[in-house]
Amino acid sequence: MLQSQKIARRQSEIRQNLAELAANDAPTEEQRSQMDALDGEYQANESRYRASLIAEDDERRDADRDLETREAGEWDKLIAQYEMRQAALHLDEGRQFDGATAEVVQELRQAGGYRGVPVPFAAFETRAGETTSATVPDPVATMPMIDRLFPQSVAGAMGAQMVNVTAGGIEYPVSTSQVTAGWASTEGGDVAGPTEFSTVDRPLAPDHTLGIQMRLTRKAMKQSAGIEAAIRRDMQGAMQVEIDKAVFQGSGSNGQPAGVVAQAADYGIDSTAVDAAASYGAFRKAVTEFMLANAATGPGSVRALIRPEIWDAMDDVIFDAGSGVTEYDRLAAKLGSVTQSHNALAAPSGSTPASKALLTTNAGGQSPIFVATWGAVDLIRDPYSDAQSGGLRLTGLVTMDVSISRAEQLRVLSGLQ
């Protein structure tokens, strides 16, 4: 029994005894002493009761945090034991799931409907013990589940927040009001009048579905060694390329989400036309505009996304001949990070080849980009297309969407030659 409950029960007994003693119109000296003792004990118990409630509240919070951590740890352990081979055999032969894989599949099916076999995003990571190249990182098991899917994704490097949605759509209300402060001009005078507080909703809806198809030969399905890692690597690679491309270059039509660079005007993102050779000065000017808009506190809080060709051009321009410092060295030293990608940004075009760059910042800890995925990967079988050879086709379906938070946290530079 909790200490507070024991004290509360004793307080009830004291009140009952005091009521019996108080009913006596002519109490004896012994009864008066007894009432004084009970009254003193009651007052002392009140302080003990409050202290017990505070202590027990802290214990409850610690227990809740421990429970949440324990549940997340147990789920991570189950995910780590998820076998892609069982998913393939279930689709091919109808074999029943067992072990940790069966528990994960059951949990995911209860959370949402799937036509095929649900595969958690975290199951695509490269796991400890698998043969990997020395240059391939081994993701840490304690990383967030959604980020763990694309540990090297450009979207993650640019500060995008990965959101997993169970069902339905979500929206983020973002303040757009320009509240101003004003001084009272005279003693007793009024200060600045009320300013309307307004917001804009950034919706994320399950309107865009990405599909990945794989062919498994009969021989591959009969071989246990390496098939799980191969399936994960194939699906992870295809998904990473397409999702990164959609986040930044999505056309907003033909089933694609609206990319933050390609559809910058629709999002209200400012675009600066450089129309000159890429230089540190061009990026410095854009970072200054970030700071003037209260979106960044300094260049160290700004991330840049550029094409490899821009790096090649800037790294070839020596700023200080004596030290060998290049224009790119100055950029990398000042900004928080510089990410290069030939997939997230369109290739240079024009008579004088020029490309775009993107600058982002996490203002007030808020991510500039939202990338939402719905549920897990829905793995569906097609046993007929390759029936003659005994093969199997698998289709992985992923539902996702892209949106931004504040347009002031992003800026596009165009015409970088």
Coordinates of C-alpha atoms in Angstrom, one line a residue:
M1 CA 0.0 0.0 0.0
L2 CA 1.2 3.5 -0.8
Q3 CA 2.4 5.6 2.2
S4 CA -0.1 8.3 1.3
Q5 CA -2.9 5.8 1.5
K6 CA -1.8 4.6 4.9
I7 CA -1.7 8.2 6.2
A8 CA -5.1 8.9 4.7
R9 CA -6.6 5.9 6.4
R10 CA -5.0 6.9 9.8
Q11 CA -6.4 10.4 9.3
S12 CA -9.9 8.9 8.9
E13 CA -9.5 7.0 12.1
I14 CA -8.3 10.1 14.0
R15 CA -11.3 12.1 12.7
Q16 CA -13.6 9.4 13.9
N17 CA -12.0 9.3 17.4
L18 CA -12.1 13.1 17.7
A19 CA -15.8 13.1 16.7
E20 CA -16.6 10.6 19.5
L21 CA -14.6 12.6 22.1
A22 CA -16.1 15.9 20.9
A23 CA -19.6 14.6 21.5
N24 CA -18.9 14.4 25.3
D25 CA -20.2 17.7 26.9
A26 CA -18.0 17.2 30.0
P27 CA -14.8 15.5 28.9
T28 CA -12.4 14.3 31.6
E29 CA -8.8 15.4 31.9
E30 CA -7.7 12.2 30.3
Q31 CA -10.1 12.7 27.3
R32 CA -8.8 16.3 26.9
S33 CA -5.2 15.0 26.8
Q34 CA -6.3 12.4 24.3
M35 CA -8.0 15.0 22.1
D36 CA -4.8 17.2 22.2
A37 CA -2.7 14.2 21.2
L38 CA -5.0 13.2 18.3
D39 CA -5.1 16.8 17.1
G40 CA -1.3 17.1 17.1
E41 CA -1.0 13.8 15.3
Y42 CA -3.6 14.9 12.7
Q43 CA -1.6 18.1 12.0
A44 CA 1.7 16.3 11.7
N45 CA 0.0 13.7 9.4
E46 CA -1.2 16.5 7.1
S47 CA 2.4 17.5 6.4
R48 CA 3.5 13.9 6.0
Y49 CA 0.6 13.3 3.5
R50 CA 1.6 16.2 1.3
A51 CA 5.2 15.1 1.3
S52 CA 4.1 11.5 0.4
L53 CA 2.0 12.7 -2.5
I54 CA 5.0 14.7 -3.9
A55 CA 7.4 11.8 -3.6
E56 CA 4.9 9.3 -5.1
D57 CA 4.2 11.7 -8.0
D58 CA 7.9 11.8 -8.8
E59 CA 8.0 8.0 -8.6
R60 CA 5.1 7.7 -10.9
R61 CA 6.7 9.9 -13.5
D62 CA 10.0 8.0 -13.3
A63 CA 8.0 4.8 -13.7
D64 CA 6.2 6.1 -16.7
R65 CA 9.4 7.2 -18.4
D66 CA 10.9 3.8 -17.6
L67 CA 7.8 2.1 -19.1
E68 CA 8.0 4.2 -22.2
T69 CA 11.7 3.5 -22.6
R70 CA 11.2 -0.2 -21.9
E71 CA 8.4 -0.5 -24.5
A72 CA 10.4 1.3 -27.1
G73 CA 13.4 -0.9 -26.4
E74 CA 11.3 -4.0 -26.6
W75 CA 9.9 -2.9 -29.9
D76 CA 13.4 -2.1 -31.3
K77 CA 14.5 -5.6 -30.2
L78 CA 11.6 -7.2 -32.1
I79 CA 12.3 -5.1 -35.2
A80 CA 16.0 -6.2 -35.0
Q81 CA 14.8 -9.8 -35.3
Y82 CA 12.4 -9.2 -38.2
E83 CA 13.2 -11.6 -41.0
M84 CA 12.6 -10.5 -44.6
R85 CA 13.1 -14.1 -45.6
Q86 CA 9.9 -15.1 -43.7
A87 CA 8.0 -12.3 -45.6
A88 CA 9.2 -13.7 -48.9
L89 CA 8.4 -17.3 -48.0
H90 CA 4.9 -16.3 -46.7
L91 CA 4.1 -14.6 -50.0
D92 CA 5.6 -17.4 -52.1
E93 CA 4.5 -20.6 -50.2
G94 CA 2.0 -19.3 -47.6
R95 CA 4.4 -20.3 -44.8
Q96 CA 3.2 -19.0 -41.4
F97 CA 5.2 -16.4 -39.5
D98 CA 6.9 -17.3 -36.3
G99 CA 9.0 -15.8 -33.6
A100 CA 9.6 -12.0 -33.5
T101 CA 8.5 -11.6 -37.1
A102 CA 5.1 -12.9 -36.3
E103 CA 4.7 -10.5 -33.3
V104 CA 5.8 -7.5 -35.5
V105 CA 3.4 -8.4 -38.3
Q106 CA 0.5 -8.8 -35.8
E107 CA 1.2 -5.4 -34.2
L108 CA 1.4 -3.6 -37.6
R109 CA -1.8 -5.3 -38.8
Q110 CA -3.7 -4.1 -35.7
A111 CA -2.5 -0.5 -36.3
G112 CA -3.6 -0.4 -40.0
G113 CA -4.8 -2.4 -42.9
Y114 CA -2.4 -4.0 -45.4
R115 CA -3.1 -5.9 -48.6
G116 CA 0.1 -7.8 -48.3
V117 CA 2.8 -8.3 -45.6
P118 CA 3.6 -5.2 -43.5
V119 CA 7.3 -4.5 -43.3
P120 CA 8.5 -2.0 -40.7
F121 CA 10.8 0.8 -42.1
A122 CA 13.4 -0.1 -39.6
A123 CA 13.7 -3.6 -41.0
F124 CA 15.5 -2.2 -44.1
E125 CA 18.6 -1.0 -42.1
T126 CA 21.9 -2.9 -42.4
R127 CA 22.2 -4.9 -39.2
A128 CA 25.2 -5.8 -37.1
G129 CA 26.8 -9.0 -38.1
E130 CA 26.1 -8.7 -41.8
T131 CA 29.0 -8.5 -44.3
T132 CA 29.4 -4.8 -45.3
S133 CA 32.0 -2.7 -47.0
A134 CA 34.4 -0.9 -44.7
T135 CA 33.0 2.4 -46.0
V136 CA 29.4 1.6 -45.3
P137 CA 28.2 2.9 -41.8
D138 CA 26.5 0.5 -39.4
P139 CA 23.5 2.5 -38.0
V140 CA 23.2 2.7 -34.3
A141 CA 20.2 0.7 -33.0
T142 CA 19.1 3.6 -30.7
M143 CA 18.4 6.0 -33.6
P144 CA 14.8 7.1 -34.2
M145 CA 12.8 4.6 -36.2
I146 CA 11.9 6.8 -39.2
D147 CA 15.4 8.4 -39.4
R148 CA 16.9 5.0 -39.3
L149 CA 15.4 4.1 -42.6
F150 CA 17.5 6.7 -44.5
P151 CA 20.5 7.4 -42.3
Q152 CA 22.3 9.1 -45.2
S153 CA 19.3 10.7 -46.9
V154 CA 19.6 14.3 -48.2
A155 CA 16.3 15.2 -46.6
G156 CA 17.6 14.2 -43.2
A157 CA 20.8 16.1 -43.7
M158 CA 18.9 19.3 -44.6
G159 CA 16.9 19.1 -41.3
A160 CA 13.7 17.5 -42.5
Q161 CA 11.5 16.1 -39.8
M162 CA 10.4 12.5 -40.5
V163 CA 6.8 12.0 -39.4
N164 CA 5.1 8.6 -39.3
V165 CA 1.3 8.7 -39.4
T166 CA -1.0 5.8 -38.5
A167 CA -4.0 6.8 -40.4
G168 CA -5.7 10.0 -41.8
G169 CA -4.1 13.3 -42.6
I170 CA -2.3 15.8 -40.3
E171 CA -1.6 19.5 -40.5
Y172 CA 0.7 21.9 -38.8
P173 CA -0.6 25.3 -38.0
V174 CA 2.2 27.9 -38.5
S175 CA 1.9 31.5 -37.2
T176 CA 2.0 34.1 -39.9
S177 CA 1.0 37.1 -37.8
Q178 CA 3.3 40.2 -37.6
V179 CA 2.6 41.2 -34.0
T180 CA 4.3 44.5 -33.1
A181 CA 5.1 46.3 -29.9
G182 CA 4.7 50.0 -29.3
W183 CA 5.4 52.5 -26.5
A184 CA 2.8 54.8 -24.9
S185 CA 3.5 58.3 -26.2
T186 CA 2.2 60.0 -23.1
E187 CA 1.6 59.2 -19.5
G188 CA -1.7 57.4 -19.4
G189 CA -1.7 57.0 -23.2
D190 CA -2.5 53.8 -25.0
V191 CA 0.1 51.4 -26.3
A192 CA 0.0 49.9 -29.7
G193 CA -3.4 48.6 -30.8
P194 CA -4.2 44.8 -31.0
T195 CA -2.8 42.9 -33.9
E196 CA -4.6 39.9 -35.3
F197 CA -3.0 36.6 -34.7
S198 CA -3.2 34.5 -37.9
T199 CA -1.9 31.1 -38.9
V200 CA -1.6 29.1 -42.1
D201 CA -2.1 25.3 -42.1
R202 CA 0.5 23.0 -43.6
P203 CA -1.4 19.8 -44.4
L204 CA 0.1 16.4 -45.0
A205 CA -2.3 14.0 -46.7
P206 CA -1.9 10.3 -47.9
D207 CA -2.3 11.3 -51.5
H208 CA 1.1 10.1 -52.9
T209 CA 2.1 6.4 -53.2
L210 CA 5.6 5.2 -54.2
G211 CA 5.9 1.7 -55.5
I212 CA 9.0 -0.5 -55.7
Q213 CA 9.1 -3.8 -57.6
M214 CA 11.5 -6.7 -57.1
R215 CA 11.9 -10.0 -58.8
L216 CA 13.0 -13.0 -56.7
T217 CA 14.2 -16.1 -58.6
R218 CA 13.5 -19.5 -57.4
K219 CA 17.1 -20.1 -56.6
A220 CA 17.3 -16.9 -54.5
M221 CA 14.3 -17.9 -52.4
K222 CA 15.8 -21.3 -51.7
Q223 CA 19.1 -19.8 -50.6
S224 CA 18.9 -18.4 -47.1
A225 CA 22.3 -16.7 -47.0
G226 CA 22.2 -13.1 -47.9
I227 CA 18.6 -12.8 -49.2
E228 CA 17.4 -10.6 -46.3
A229 CA 20.3 -8.2 -46.6
A230 CA 19.9 -8.1 -50.4
I231 CA 16.2 -7.3 -50.3
R232 CA 16.7 -4.6 -47.7
R233 CA 19.5 -3.0 -49.6
D234 CA 17.6 -3.0 -52.9
M235 CA 14.4 -1.5 -51.4
Q236 CA 16.3 1.0 -49.2
G237 CA 18.3 2.2 -52.2
A238 CA 15.3 2.6 -54.5
M239 CA 13.3 4.3 -51.8
Q240 CA 16.0 6.6 -50.7
V241 CA 16.7 7.8 -54.3
E242 CA 13.0 8.5 -55.1
I243 CA 12.0 10.0 -51.8
D244 CA 15.0 12.4 -51.7
K245 CA 14.2 13.3 -55.3
A246 CA 10.5 13.9 -54.5
V247 CA 11.2 16.0 -51.4
F248 CA 13.2 18.5 -53.4
Q249 CA 12.2 18.0 -57.0
G250 CA 8.6 16.6 -56.8
S251 CA 6.4 18.2 -59.5
G252 CA 3.2 18.1 -57.5
S253 CA 1.5 16.3 -60.4
N254 CA 1.3 12.8 -61.8
G255 CA 1.2 11.4 -58.3
Q256 CA 4.3 13.2 -57.1
P257 CA 4.3 15.4 -54.0
A258 CA 5.3 19.1 -54.3
G259 CA 9.1 19.4 -53.9
V260 CA 10.3 22.3 -51.9
V261 CA 12.8 23.5 -54.6
A262 CA 10.7 22.7 -57.7
Q263 CA 7.6 24.3 -56.2
A264 CA 9.2 27.0 -54.1
A265 CA 6.9 29.7 -55.5
D266 CA 3.8 27.8 -54.4
Y267 CA 5.2 27.4 -50.9
G268 CA 6.0 31.1 -50.8
I269 CA 9.8 30.4 -50.5
D270 CA 11.9 33.3 -51.5
S271 CA 14.3 32.7 -54.5
T272 CA 17.4 34.8 -55.1
A273 CA 18.7 34.9 -58.7
V274 CA 22.5 34.9 -58.5
D275 CA 23.1 34.6 -62.3
A276 CA 26.8 34.5 -61.8
A277 CA 29.7 32.2 -60.9
A278 CA 29.0 30.4 -57.6
S279 CA 30.9 32.1 -54.8
Y280 CA 31.0 32.4 -51.0
G281 CA 29.7 35.9 -51.3
A282 CA 26.5 34.8 -53.0
F283 CA 25.7 32.4 -50.2
R284 CA 26.8 34.9 -47.5
K285 CA 24.2 37.4 -48.9
A286 CA 21.4 34.8 -48.7
V287 CA 22.4 33.9 -45.1
T288 CA 22.3 37.6 -44.2
E289 CA 18.7 37.7 -45.5
F290 CA 17.9 34.7 -43.2
M291 CA 19.2 36.6 -40.2
L292 CA 17.3 39.8 -41.2
A293 CA 14.1 37.8 -41.3
N294 CA 14.8 36.4 -37.7
A295 CA 15.1 32.9 -39.2
A296 CA 18.7 32.3 -38.3
T297 CA 21.0 33.6 -35.6
G298 CA 24.2 33.1 -37.6
P299 CA 25.7 31.2 -40.5
G300 CA 26.4 28.2 -38.3
S301 CA 22.7 27.4 -38.0
V302 CA 22.2 27.3 -41.8
R303 CA 22.5 24.2 -44.0
A304 CA 23.2 24.3 -47.7
L305 CA 22.4 21.8 -50.5
I306 CA 24.4 22.1 -53.7
R307 CA 25.2 20.1 -56.8
P308 CA 28.6 18.4 -57.1
E309 CA 29.3 20.7 -60.1
I310 CA 29.0 23.7 -57.8
W311 CA 31.5 22.2 -55.4
D312 CA 33.9 21.5 -58.3
A313 CA 33.7 25.1 -59.5
M314 CA 34.0 26.7 -56.1
D315 CA 36.8 24.4 -55.0
D316 CA 38.8 25.4 -58.1
V317 CA 38.7 29.1 -57.2
I318 CA 41.6 30.0 -54.8
F319 CA 40.6 32.8 -52.5
D320 CA 44.0 33.1 -50.7
A321 CA 46.9 32.0 -52.8
G322 CA 49.2 31.9 -49.8
S323 CA 47.1 29.5 -47.8
G324 CA 45.4 27.6 -50.6
V325 CA 41.9 28.4 -49.2
T326 CA 39.2 28.1 -51.8
E327 CA 35.8 29.6 -52.2
Y328 CA 34.3 26.3 -51.1
D329 CA 36.6 26.1 -48.0
R330 CA 35.2 29.4 -46.9
L331 CA 31.6 28.2 -47.4
A332 CA 32.1 24.9 -45.6
A333 CA 33.9 26.7 -42.7
K334 CA 31.1 29.2 -42.1
L335 CA 27.9 27.3 -42.6
G336 CA 26.5 24.6 -40.3
S337 CA 26.8 21.9 -43.1
V338 CA 27.1 21.6 -46.8
T339 CA 25.4 18.6 -48.5
Q340 CA 26.1 17.6 -52.1
S341 CA 23.6 15.7 -54.2
H342 CA 23.1 15.1 -57.9
N343 CA 19.7 13.5 -57.2
A344 CA 18.0 16.1 -55.0
L345 CA 18.7 19.0 -57.3
A346 CA 18.2 19.2 -61.1
A347 CA 21.2 19.0 -63.4
P348 CA 22.8 22.3 -64.5
S349 CA 21.1 23.7 -67.7
G350 CA 21.3 26.7 -70.0
S351 CA 23.9 28.1 -72.4
T352 CA 26.1 28.8 -69.4
P353 CA 25.3 25.8 -67.3
A354 CA 23.7 26.9 -64.0
S355 CA 22.0 25.1 -61.2
K356 CA 20.1 25.9 -58.0
A357 CA 21.0 25.6 -54.3
L358 CA 18.8 25.4 -51.2
L359 CA 19.4 26.9 -47.8
T360 CA 17.5 25.8 -44.7
T361 CA 17.6 26.5 -41.0
N362 CA 15.9 25.2 -37.9
A363 CA 14.4 28.3 -36.4
G364 CA 13.5 27.9 -32.8
G365 CA 14.1 24.2 -33.1
Q366 CA 11.4 23.8 -35.7
S367 CA 12.3 21.8 -38.7
P368 CA 11.9 23.6 -42.1
I369 CA 10.5 20.5 -44.0
F370 CA 8.1 17.8 -43.0
V371 CA 8.3 14.4 -44.7
A372 CA 5.4 12.2 -43.7
T373 CA 5.0 8.4 -44.2
W374 CA 1.9 6.4 -43.5
G375 CA 2.3 3.2 -41.6
A376 CA 4.8 0.7 -42.8
V377 CA 5.8 -0.6 -46.2
D378 CA 3.0 -2.7 -47.7
L379 CA 4.7 -5.7 -49.3
I380 CA 2.4 -7.4 -51.9
R381 CA 3.1 -10.6 -53.9
D382 CA 2.6 -11.4 -57.6
P383 CA 3.1 -15.1 -58.1
Y384 CA 1.8 -15.1 -61.7
S385 CA 4.1 -12.9 -63.8
D386 CA 7.1 -15.2 -63.3
A387 CA 5.2 -18.4 -62.7
Q388 CA 6.9 -20.2 -65.6
S389 CA 10.3 -19.9 -64.0
G390 CA 9.1 -20.4 -60.5
G391 CA 10.0 -16.8 -59.6
L392 CA 8.1 -14.3 -57.5
R393 CA 7.5 -10.5 -57.9
L394 CA 7.2 -8.3 -54.8
T395 CA 5.8 -4.8 -54.8
G396 CA 6.5 -2.5 -51.9
L397 CA 4.1 0.4 -51.5
V398 CA 4.9 3.5 -49.5
T399 CA 2.5 6.4 -48.9
M400 CA 4.2 9.8 -48.2
D401 CA 3.8 13.5 -48.5
V402 CA 5.9 16.6 -48.2
S403 CA 5.3 20.1 -46.7
I404 CA 7.2 22.9 -45.1
S405 CA 6.8 24.8 -41.8
R406 CA 7.8 28.5 -42.2
A407 CA 8.8 29.7 -45.7
E408 CA 11.3 32.0 -44.0
Q409 CA 13.3 29.0 -43.0
L410 CA 14.1 28.1 -46.6
R411 CA 15.7 30.0 -49.5
V412 CA 16.5 29.0 -53.0
L413 CA 19.5 30.3 -55.0
S414 CA 19.2 30.1 -58.7
G415 CA 21.5 30.8 -61.6
L416 CA 24.7 29.4 -59.8
Q417 CA 27.1 29.0 -62.7

